[in-house]
Short mmCIF file of C-alpha atoms in Angstrom, two decimals:
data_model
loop_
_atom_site.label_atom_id
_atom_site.label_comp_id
_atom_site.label_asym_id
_atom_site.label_seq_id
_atom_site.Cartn_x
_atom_site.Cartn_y
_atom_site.Cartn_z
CA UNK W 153 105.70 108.83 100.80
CA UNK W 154 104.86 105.79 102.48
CA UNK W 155 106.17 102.73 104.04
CA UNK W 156 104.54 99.59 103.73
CA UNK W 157 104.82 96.60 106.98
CA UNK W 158 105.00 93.26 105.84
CA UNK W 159 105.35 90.05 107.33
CA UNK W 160 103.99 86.72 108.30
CA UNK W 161 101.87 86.15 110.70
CA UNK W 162 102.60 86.10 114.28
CA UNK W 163 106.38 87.88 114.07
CA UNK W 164 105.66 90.98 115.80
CA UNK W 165 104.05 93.35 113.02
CA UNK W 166 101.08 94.76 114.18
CA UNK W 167 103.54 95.09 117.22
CA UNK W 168 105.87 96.98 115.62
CA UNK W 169 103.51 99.43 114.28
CA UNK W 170 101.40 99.81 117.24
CA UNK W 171 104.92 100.79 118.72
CA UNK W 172 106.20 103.26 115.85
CA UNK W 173 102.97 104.90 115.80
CA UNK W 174 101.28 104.58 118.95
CA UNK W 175 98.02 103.49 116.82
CA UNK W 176 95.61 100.61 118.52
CA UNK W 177 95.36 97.82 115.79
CA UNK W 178 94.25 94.25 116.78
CA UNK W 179 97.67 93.11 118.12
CA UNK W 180 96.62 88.89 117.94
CA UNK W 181 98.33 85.90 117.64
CA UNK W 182 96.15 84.67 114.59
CA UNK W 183 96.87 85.14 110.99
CA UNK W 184 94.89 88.32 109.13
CA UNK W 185 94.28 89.89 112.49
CA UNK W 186 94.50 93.16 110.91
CA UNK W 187 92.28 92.37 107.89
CA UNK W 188 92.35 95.74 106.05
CA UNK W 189 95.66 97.98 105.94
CA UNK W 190 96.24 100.08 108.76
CA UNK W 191 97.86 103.57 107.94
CA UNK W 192 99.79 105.60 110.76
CA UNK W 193 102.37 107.96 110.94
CA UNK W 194 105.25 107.40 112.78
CA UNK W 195 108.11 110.37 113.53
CA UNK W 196 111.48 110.16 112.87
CA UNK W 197 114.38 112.58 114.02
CA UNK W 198 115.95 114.49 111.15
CA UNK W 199 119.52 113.82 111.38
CA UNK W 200 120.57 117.36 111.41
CA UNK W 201 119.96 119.37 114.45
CA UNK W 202 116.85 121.60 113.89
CA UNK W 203 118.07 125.19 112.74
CA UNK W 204 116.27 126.61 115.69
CA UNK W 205 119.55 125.40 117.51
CA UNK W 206 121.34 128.30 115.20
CA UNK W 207 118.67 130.76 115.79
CA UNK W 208 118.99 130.37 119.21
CA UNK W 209 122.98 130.92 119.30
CA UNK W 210 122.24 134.06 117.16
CA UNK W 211 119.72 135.44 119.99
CA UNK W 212 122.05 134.70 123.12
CA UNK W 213 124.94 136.21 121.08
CA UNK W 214 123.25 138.94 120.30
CA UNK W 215 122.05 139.46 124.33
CA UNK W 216 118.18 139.19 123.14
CA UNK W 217 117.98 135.54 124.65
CA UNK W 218 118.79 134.07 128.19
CA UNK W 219 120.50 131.05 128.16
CA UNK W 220 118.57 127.62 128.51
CA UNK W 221 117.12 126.94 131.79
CA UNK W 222 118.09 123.45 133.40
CA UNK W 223 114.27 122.99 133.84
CA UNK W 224 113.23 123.63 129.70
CA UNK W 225 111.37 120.88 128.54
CA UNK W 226 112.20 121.31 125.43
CA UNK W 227 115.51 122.05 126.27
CA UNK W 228 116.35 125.42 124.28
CA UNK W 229 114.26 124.26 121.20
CA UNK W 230 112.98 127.85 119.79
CA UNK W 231 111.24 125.87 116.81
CA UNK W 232 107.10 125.96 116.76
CA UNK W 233 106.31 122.70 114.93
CA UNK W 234 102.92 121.82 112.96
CA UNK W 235 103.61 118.62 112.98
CA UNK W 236 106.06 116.73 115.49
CA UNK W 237 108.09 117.80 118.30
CA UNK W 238 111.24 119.34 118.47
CA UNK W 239 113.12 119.07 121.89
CA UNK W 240 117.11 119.60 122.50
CA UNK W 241 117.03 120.38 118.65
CA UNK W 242 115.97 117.20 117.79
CA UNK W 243 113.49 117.56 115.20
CA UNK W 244 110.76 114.73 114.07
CA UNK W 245 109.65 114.90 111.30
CA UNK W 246 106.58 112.34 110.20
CA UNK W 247 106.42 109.58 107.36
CA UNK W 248 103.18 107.62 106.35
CA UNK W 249 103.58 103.65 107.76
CA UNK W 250 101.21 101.33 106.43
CA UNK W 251 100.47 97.94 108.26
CA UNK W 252 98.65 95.17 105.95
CA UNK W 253 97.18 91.79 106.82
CA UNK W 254 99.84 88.76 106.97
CA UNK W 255 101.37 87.84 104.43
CA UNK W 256 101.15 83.75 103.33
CA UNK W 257 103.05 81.51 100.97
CA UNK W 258 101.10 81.28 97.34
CA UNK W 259 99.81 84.76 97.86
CA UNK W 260 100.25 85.51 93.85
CA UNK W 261 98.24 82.33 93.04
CA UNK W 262 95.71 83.59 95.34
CA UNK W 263 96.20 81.83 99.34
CA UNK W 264 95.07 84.21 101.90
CA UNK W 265 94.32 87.31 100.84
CA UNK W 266 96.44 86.92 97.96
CA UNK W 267 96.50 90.21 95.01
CA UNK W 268 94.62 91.77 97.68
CA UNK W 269 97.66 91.65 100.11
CA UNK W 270 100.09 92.60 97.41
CA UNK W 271 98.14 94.86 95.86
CA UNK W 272 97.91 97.35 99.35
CA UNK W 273 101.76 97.39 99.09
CA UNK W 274 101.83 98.84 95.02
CA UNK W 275 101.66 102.04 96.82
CA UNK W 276 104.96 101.47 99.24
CA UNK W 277 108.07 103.23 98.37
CA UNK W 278 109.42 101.04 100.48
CA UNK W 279 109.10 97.34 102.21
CA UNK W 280 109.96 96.68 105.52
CA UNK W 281 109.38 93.08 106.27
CA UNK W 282 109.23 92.04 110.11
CA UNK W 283 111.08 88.79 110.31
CA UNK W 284 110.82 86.47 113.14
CA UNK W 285 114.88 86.50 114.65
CA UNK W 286 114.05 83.94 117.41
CA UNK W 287 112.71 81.31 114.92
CA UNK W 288 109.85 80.26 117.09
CA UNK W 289 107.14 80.19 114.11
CA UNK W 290 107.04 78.55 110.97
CA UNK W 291 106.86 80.04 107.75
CA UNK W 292 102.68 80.15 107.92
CA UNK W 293 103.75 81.80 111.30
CA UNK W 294 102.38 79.28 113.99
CA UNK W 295 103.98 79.46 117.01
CA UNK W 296 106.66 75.60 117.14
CA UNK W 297 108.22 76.95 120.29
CA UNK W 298 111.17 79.31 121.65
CA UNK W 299 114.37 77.15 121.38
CA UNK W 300 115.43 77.50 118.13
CA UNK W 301 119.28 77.07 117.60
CA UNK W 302 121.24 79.24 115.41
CA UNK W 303 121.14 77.56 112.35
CA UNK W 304 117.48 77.56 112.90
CA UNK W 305 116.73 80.79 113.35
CA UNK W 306 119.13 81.92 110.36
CA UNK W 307 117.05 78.90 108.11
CA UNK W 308 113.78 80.33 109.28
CA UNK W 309 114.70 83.91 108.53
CA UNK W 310 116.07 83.37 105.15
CA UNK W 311 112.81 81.18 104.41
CA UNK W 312 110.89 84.63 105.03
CA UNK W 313 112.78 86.72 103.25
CA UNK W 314 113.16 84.30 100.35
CA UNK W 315 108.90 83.67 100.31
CA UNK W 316 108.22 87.07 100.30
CA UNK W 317 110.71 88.17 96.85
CA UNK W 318 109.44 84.92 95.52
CA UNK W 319 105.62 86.55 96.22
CA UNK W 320 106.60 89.75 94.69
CA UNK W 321 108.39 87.86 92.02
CA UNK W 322 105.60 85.88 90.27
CA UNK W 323 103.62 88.76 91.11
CA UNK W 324 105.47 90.92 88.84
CA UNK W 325 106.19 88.10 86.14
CA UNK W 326 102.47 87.19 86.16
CA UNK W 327 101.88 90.88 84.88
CA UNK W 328 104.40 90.85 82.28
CA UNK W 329 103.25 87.52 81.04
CA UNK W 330 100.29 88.31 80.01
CA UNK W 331 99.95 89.63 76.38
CA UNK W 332 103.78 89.98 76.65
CA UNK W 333 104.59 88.50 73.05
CA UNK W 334 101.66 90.55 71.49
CA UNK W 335 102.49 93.55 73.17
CA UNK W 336 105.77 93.77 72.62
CA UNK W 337 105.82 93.27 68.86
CA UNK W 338 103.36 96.11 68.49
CA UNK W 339 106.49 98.45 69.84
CA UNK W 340 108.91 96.12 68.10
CA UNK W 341 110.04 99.40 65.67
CA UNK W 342 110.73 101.43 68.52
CA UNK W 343 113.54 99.30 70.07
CA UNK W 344 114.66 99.52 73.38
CA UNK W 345 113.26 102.58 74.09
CA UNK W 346 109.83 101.33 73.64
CA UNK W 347 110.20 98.35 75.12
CA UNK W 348 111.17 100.37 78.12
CA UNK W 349 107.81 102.08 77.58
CA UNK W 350 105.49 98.97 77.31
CA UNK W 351 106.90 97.36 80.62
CA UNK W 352 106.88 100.77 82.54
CA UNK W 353 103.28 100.69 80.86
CA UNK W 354 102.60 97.40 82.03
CA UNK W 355 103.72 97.95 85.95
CA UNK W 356 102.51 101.22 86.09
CA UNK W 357 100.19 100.09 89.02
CA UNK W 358 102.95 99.10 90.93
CA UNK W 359 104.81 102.39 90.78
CA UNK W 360 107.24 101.68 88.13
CA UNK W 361 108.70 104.91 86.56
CA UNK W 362 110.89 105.14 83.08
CA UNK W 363 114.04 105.35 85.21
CA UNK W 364 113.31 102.73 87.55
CA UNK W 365 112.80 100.40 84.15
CA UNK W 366 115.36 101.69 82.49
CA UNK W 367 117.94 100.87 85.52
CA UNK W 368 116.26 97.16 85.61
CA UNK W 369 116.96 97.05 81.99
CA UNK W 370 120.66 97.90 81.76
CA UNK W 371 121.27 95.06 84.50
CA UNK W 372 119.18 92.32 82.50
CA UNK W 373 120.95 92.99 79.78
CA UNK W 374 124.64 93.06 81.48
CA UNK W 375 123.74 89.95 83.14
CA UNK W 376 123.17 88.42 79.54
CA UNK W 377 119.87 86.67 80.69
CA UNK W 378 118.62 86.21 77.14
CA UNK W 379 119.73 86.51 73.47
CA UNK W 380 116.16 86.24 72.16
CA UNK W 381 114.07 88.70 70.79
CA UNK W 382 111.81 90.07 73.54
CA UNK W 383 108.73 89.07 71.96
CA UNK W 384 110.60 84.92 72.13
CA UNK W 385 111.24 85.35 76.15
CA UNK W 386 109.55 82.44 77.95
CA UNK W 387 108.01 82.58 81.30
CA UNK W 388 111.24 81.44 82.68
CA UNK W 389 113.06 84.50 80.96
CA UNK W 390 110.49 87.02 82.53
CA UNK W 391 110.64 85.36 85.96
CA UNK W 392 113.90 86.90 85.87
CA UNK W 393 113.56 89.87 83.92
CA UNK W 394 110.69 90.29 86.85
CA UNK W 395 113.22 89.83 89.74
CA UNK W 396 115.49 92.71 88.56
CA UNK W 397 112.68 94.51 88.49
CA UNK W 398 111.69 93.93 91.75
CA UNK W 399 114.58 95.47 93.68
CA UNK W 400 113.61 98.40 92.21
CA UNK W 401 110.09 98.74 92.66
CA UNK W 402 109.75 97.07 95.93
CA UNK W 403 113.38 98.46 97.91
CA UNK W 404 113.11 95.64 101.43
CA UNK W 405 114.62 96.83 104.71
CA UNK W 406 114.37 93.95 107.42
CA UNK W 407 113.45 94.25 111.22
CA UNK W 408 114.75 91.46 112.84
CA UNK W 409 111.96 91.45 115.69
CA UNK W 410 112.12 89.62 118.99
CA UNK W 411 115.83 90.12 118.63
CA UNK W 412 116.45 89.87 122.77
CA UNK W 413 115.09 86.15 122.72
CA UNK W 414 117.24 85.48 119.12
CA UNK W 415 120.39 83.29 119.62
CA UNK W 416 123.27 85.18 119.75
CA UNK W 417 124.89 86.02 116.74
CA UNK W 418 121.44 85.60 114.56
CA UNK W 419 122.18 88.39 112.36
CA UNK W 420 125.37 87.06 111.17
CA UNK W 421 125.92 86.63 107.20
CA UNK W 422 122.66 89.00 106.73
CA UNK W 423 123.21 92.27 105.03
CA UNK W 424 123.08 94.23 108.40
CA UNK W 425 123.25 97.47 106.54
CA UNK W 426 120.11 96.21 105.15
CA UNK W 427 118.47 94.48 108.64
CA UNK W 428 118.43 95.98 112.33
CA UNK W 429 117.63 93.77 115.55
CA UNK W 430 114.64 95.21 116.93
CA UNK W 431 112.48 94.62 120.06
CA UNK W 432 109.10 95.93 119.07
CA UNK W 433 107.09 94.74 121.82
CA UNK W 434 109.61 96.46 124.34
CA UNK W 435 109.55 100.07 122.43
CA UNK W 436 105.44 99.69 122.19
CA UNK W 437 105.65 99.14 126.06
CA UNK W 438 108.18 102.08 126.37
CA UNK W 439 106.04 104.41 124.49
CA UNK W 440 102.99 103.62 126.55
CA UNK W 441 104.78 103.82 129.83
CA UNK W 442 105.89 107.71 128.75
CA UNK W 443 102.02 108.15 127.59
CA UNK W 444 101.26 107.66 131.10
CA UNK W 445 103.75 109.83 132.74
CA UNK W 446 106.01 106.94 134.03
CA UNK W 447 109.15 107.34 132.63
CA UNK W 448 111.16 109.93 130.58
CA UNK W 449 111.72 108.02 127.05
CA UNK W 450 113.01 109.31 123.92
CA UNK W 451 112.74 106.71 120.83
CA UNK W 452 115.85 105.21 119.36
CA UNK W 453 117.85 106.26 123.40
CA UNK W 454 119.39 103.08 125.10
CA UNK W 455 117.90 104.37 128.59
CA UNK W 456 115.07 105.88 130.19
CA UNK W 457 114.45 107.64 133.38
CA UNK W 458 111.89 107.09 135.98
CA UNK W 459 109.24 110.26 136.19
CA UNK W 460 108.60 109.50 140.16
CA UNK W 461 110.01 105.90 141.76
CA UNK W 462 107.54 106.08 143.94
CA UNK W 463 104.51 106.08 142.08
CA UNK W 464 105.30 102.59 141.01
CA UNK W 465 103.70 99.47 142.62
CA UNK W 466 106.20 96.64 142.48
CA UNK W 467 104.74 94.68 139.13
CA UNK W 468 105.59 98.27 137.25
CA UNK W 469 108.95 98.45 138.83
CA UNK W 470 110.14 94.50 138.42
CA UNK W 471 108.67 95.37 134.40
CA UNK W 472 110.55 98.54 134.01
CA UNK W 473 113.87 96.98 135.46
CA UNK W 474 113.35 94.20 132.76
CA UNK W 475 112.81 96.70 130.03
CA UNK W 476 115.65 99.06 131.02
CA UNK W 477 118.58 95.92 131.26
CA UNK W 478 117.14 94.72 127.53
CA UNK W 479 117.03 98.27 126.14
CA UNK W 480 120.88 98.81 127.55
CA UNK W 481 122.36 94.90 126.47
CA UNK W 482 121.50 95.55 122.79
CA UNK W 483 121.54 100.02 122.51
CA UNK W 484 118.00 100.48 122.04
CA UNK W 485 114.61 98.52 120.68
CA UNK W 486 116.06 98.87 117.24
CA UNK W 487 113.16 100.92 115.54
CA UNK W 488 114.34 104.09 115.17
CA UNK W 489 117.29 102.71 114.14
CA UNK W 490 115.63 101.25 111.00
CA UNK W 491 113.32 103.97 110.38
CA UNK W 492 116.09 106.53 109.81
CA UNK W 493 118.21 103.76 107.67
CA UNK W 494 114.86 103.61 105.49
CA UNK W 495 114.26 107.37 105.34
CA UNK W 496 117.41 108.90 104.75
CA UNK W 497 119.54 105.84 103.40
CA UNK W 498 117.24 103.99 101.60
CA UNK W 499 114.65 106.54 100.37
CA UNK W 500 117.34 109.22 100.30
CA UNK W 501 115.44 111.87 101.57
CA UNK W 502 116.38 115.15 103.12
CA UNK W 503 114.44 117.71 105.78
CA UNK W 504 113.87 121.32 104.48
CA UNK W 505 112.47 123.92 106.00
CA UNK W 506 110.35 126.39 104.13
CA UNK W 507 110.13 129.90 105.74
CA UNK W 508 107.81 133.14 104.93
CA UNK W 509 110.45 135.01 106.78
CA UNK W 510 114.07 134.79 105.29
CA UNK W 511 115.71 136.98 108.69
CA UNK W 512 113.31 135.51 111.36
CA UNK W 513 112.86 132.36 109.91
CA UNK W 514 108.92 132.68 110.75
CA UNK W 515 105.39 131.84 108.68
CA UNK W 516 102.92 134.32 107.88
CA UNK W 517 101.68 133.99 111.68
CA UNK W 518 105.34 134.46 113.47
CA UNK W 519 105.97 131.18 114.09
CA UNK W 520 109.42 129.60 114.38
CA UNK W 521 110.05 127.37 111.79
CA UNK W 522 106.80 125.59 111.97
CA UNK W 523 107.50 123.21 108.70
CA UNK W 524 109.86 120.58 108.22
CA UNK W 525 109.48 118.70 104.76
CA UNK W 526 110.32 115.22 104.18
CA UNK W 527 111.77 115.22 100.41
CA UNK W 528 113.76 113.67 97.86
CA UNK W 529 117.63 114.65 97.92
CA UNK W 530 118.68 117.00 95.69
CA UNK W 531 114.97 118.42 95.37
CA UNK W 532 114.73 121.66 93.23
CA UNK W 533 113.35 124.88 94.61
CA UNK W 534 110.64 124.88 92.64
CA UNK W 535 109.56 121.96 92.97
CA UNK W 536 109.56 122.15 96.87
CA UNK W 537 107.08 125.37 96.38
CA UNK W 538 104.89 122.98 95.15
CA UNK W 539 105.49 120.59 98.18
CA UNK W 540 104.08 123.54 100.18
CA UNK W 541 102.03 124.76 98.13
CA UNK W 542 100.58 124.49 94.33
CA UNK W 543 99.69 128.50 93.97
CA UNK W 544 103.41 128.85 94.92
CA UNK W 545 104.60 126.24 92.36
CA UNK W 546 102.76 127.99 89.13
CA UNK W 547 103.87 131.46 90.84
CA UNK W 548 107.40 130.95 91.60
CA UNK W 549 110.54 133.87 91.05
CA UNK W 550 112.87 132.67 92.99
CA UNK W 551 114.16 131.40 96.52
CA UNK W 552 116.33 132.85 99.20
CA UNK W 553 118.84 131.08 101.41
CA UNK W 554 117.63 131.70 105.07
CA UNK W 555 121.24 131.39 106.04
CA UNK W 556 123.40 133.53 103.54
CA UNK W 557 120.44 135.17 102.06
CA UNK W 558 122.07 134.24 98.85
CA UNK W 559 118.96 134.40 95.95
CA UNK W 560 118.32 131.18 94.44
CA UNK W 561 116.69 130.22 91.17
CA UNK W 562 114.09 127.56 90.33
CA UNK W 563 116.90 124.65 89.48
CA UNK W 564 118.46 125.66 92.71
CA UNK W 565 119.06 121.78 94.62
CA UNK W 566 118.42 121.83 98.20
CA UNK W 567 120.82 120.61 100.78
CA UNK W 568 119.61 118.38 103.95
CA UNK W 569 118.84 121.14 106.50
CA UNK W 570 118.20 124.25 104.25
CA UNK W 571 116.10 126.89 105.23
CA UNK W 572 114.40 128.57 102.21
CA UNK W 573 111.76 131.48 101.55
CA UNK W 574 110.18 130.99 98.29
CA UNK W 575 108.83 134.35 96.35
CA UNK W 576 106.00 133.96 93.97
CA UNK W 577 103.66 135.97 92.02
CA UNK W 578 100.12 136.29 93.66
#
């Protein structure tokens, strides 16, 4: 699963990754700064609380656990993670974030890096596109200044949203266009259903999947955009048939980045289900202050805390101030925010945690819940022993609910926050 960064130049992207990942990429002010994609992983809380908070409240109950020490780091977490951190039950859990070289008007006719550029993203199950909120670039992202108006900034936003889907647009139309009319009469017999075929076929680069066709399909149709035969649609016809598609093979979340320097009320008559306010160069400060044992900072909180005042000279106090009144004004930087509106919302995905241990909740090597899988909702229980592993997969009997030790066959869909131990043949 992966998450693919777009943008034009100069709005804060290599920022925002730098920040989300704590990776060091060539944060410039010139376009193609980061000239090949850049993959990271970034961590994102599970929105249940880990299940080591239930273990835990088993243990005490049971008189085989003191009670949390004020002084726990991780704050009663029992959990012993392979990857990520768990602390107050507050799991992370990691997602793949890919960061690839700005993004330019006339991309699909080949400007800047054009098929190149859109090409790293066929692999993205999902866009986020870093917008500029305080309209002070243009849309080839040079800097024009920071006192953009309102109407401005909106104007300057929608341009950037609107150049990128127009990108991805004659990107995907260019593909169907070509050998369209001869491929599709050689399916002609088959009717819908293998017309369905050629296009998935035809975008199979880009991801596309029967279903994700198929959906595309039933809204072209209900929207009555052509009585032709298919092999008689015109470019114009599979512009559009190619912008259906679109918003289901490239999903777009929107970070509306230097949102503390936007004019107020910027987001305004934007889907803001679909678009967060974010600060990414505050949160990639934030992050490396904690690195260095400065403050106490916990991505996606509205505060910090100072580690020890007086270890400060007065630059790093005056910057820290400035930091900690933004971060409270607008609730955060914004990030995390969008990263768990992508994961869980958009992606639908769920955490699962497989176990070798039904009762203990433990691998092969006693540790507490050490694995916390990022997967689809309603995942099967088979199919999540082959998340873990592909032996376990081919081997499978059957599952067993860590909490009501309940047995559970192969169809068996998972819940968000399940603990499961798989049984398989050796």
């Amino acid at each position: 699963m992966r998450i693919g960064l777009v943008g034009k130049p100069n709005v804060g992207k290599s920022t925002f990754f730098s920040a989300a990942t704590l990776a060091q990429v060539d944060i410039a002010n010139y376009p193609f700064c980061t000239i090949d994609p850049n993959v990271g992983v970034a961590f994102v809380e599970a929105r249940l609380s880990c299940p080591c908070k239930e273990l835990r409240e088993k243990l005490e109950a049971d008189g085989r656990l003191e009670p949390v020490a004020e002084d726990d780091p991780r704050q009663g977490s029992l959990c012993d993670p392979r990857t990520g951190t768990c602390i107050g039950h507050r799991r992370s859990v990691p997602i793949a974030l890919v960061d690839v070289a700005g993004l330019v008007p006339g991309a699909s006719e080949g400007r800047g890096r054009g098929n190149a550029f859109l090409a790293d993203l066929a692999n993205s199950d999902v866009l986020i596109q870093v917008l500029d909120a305080a309209g002070t670039t243009d849309i080839e992202g040079q800097f024009m200044g920071t006192e953009a108006t309102l109407e401005q900034a909106q104007e300057a936003m929608q341009a950037e949203i609107d150049f990128l889907q127009h990108e991805l647009d004659a990107w995907i139309g260019g593909l169907l266009e070509d050998g369209w009319s001869r491929g599709v009469r050689r399916v002609q017999a088959e009717g819908e259903k293998g017309l369905i075929s050629f296009i998935q076929e035809r975008l199979s680069g880009l991801g596309a999947t029967m279903n994700m066709v198929n959906q595309a399909m039933l809204e072209f149709n209900a929207e009555g955009e052509s009585t032709q035969q298919p092999w008689e649609w015109d470019a114009a016809v599979l512009h559009r048939l190619g912008q259906t598609l679109r918003g289901h093979l490239f999903p777009i979340a929107y970070a509306a980045n230097k949102f503390d320097i936007a004019p107020e009320g910027v987001l305004n008559g934007f889907d803001q289900q679909n678009m967060v306010g974010c600060m990414a160069d505050v949160e990639l400060a934030l992050r490396r202050a904690q690195a260095a044992e400065l403050i106490h900072y916990r991505p996606g909180a509205s505060s910090f805390s100072l580690v020890n005042d007086t270890s400060l000279n007065d630059a790093q106090r005056k910057a820290l101030n400035h930091m900690g009144a933004r971060l409270e004004a607008h609730e955060g930087t914004g990030l995390a925010r969008l990263l768990d509106r992508v994961l869980f919302d958009h992606l639908e995905r769920i955490v699962v945690y497989p176990v070798q241990d039904e009762t203990h909740w433990v691998d092969g090597d006693g540790r507490v819940l050490p694995d916390a899988f990022v997967v689809p909702a309603e995942l099967q229980a088979k199919a999540l022993a082959y998340h873990v592993h592909s032996d376990l997969g081919d081997g499978f009997i059957r599952g067993v609910d860590g909490r009501t030790r309940r047995v559970v066959g192969a169809e068996h869909e998972l819940q968000d926050g399940d603990v499961l131990k798989i049984h398989a043949k050796s």
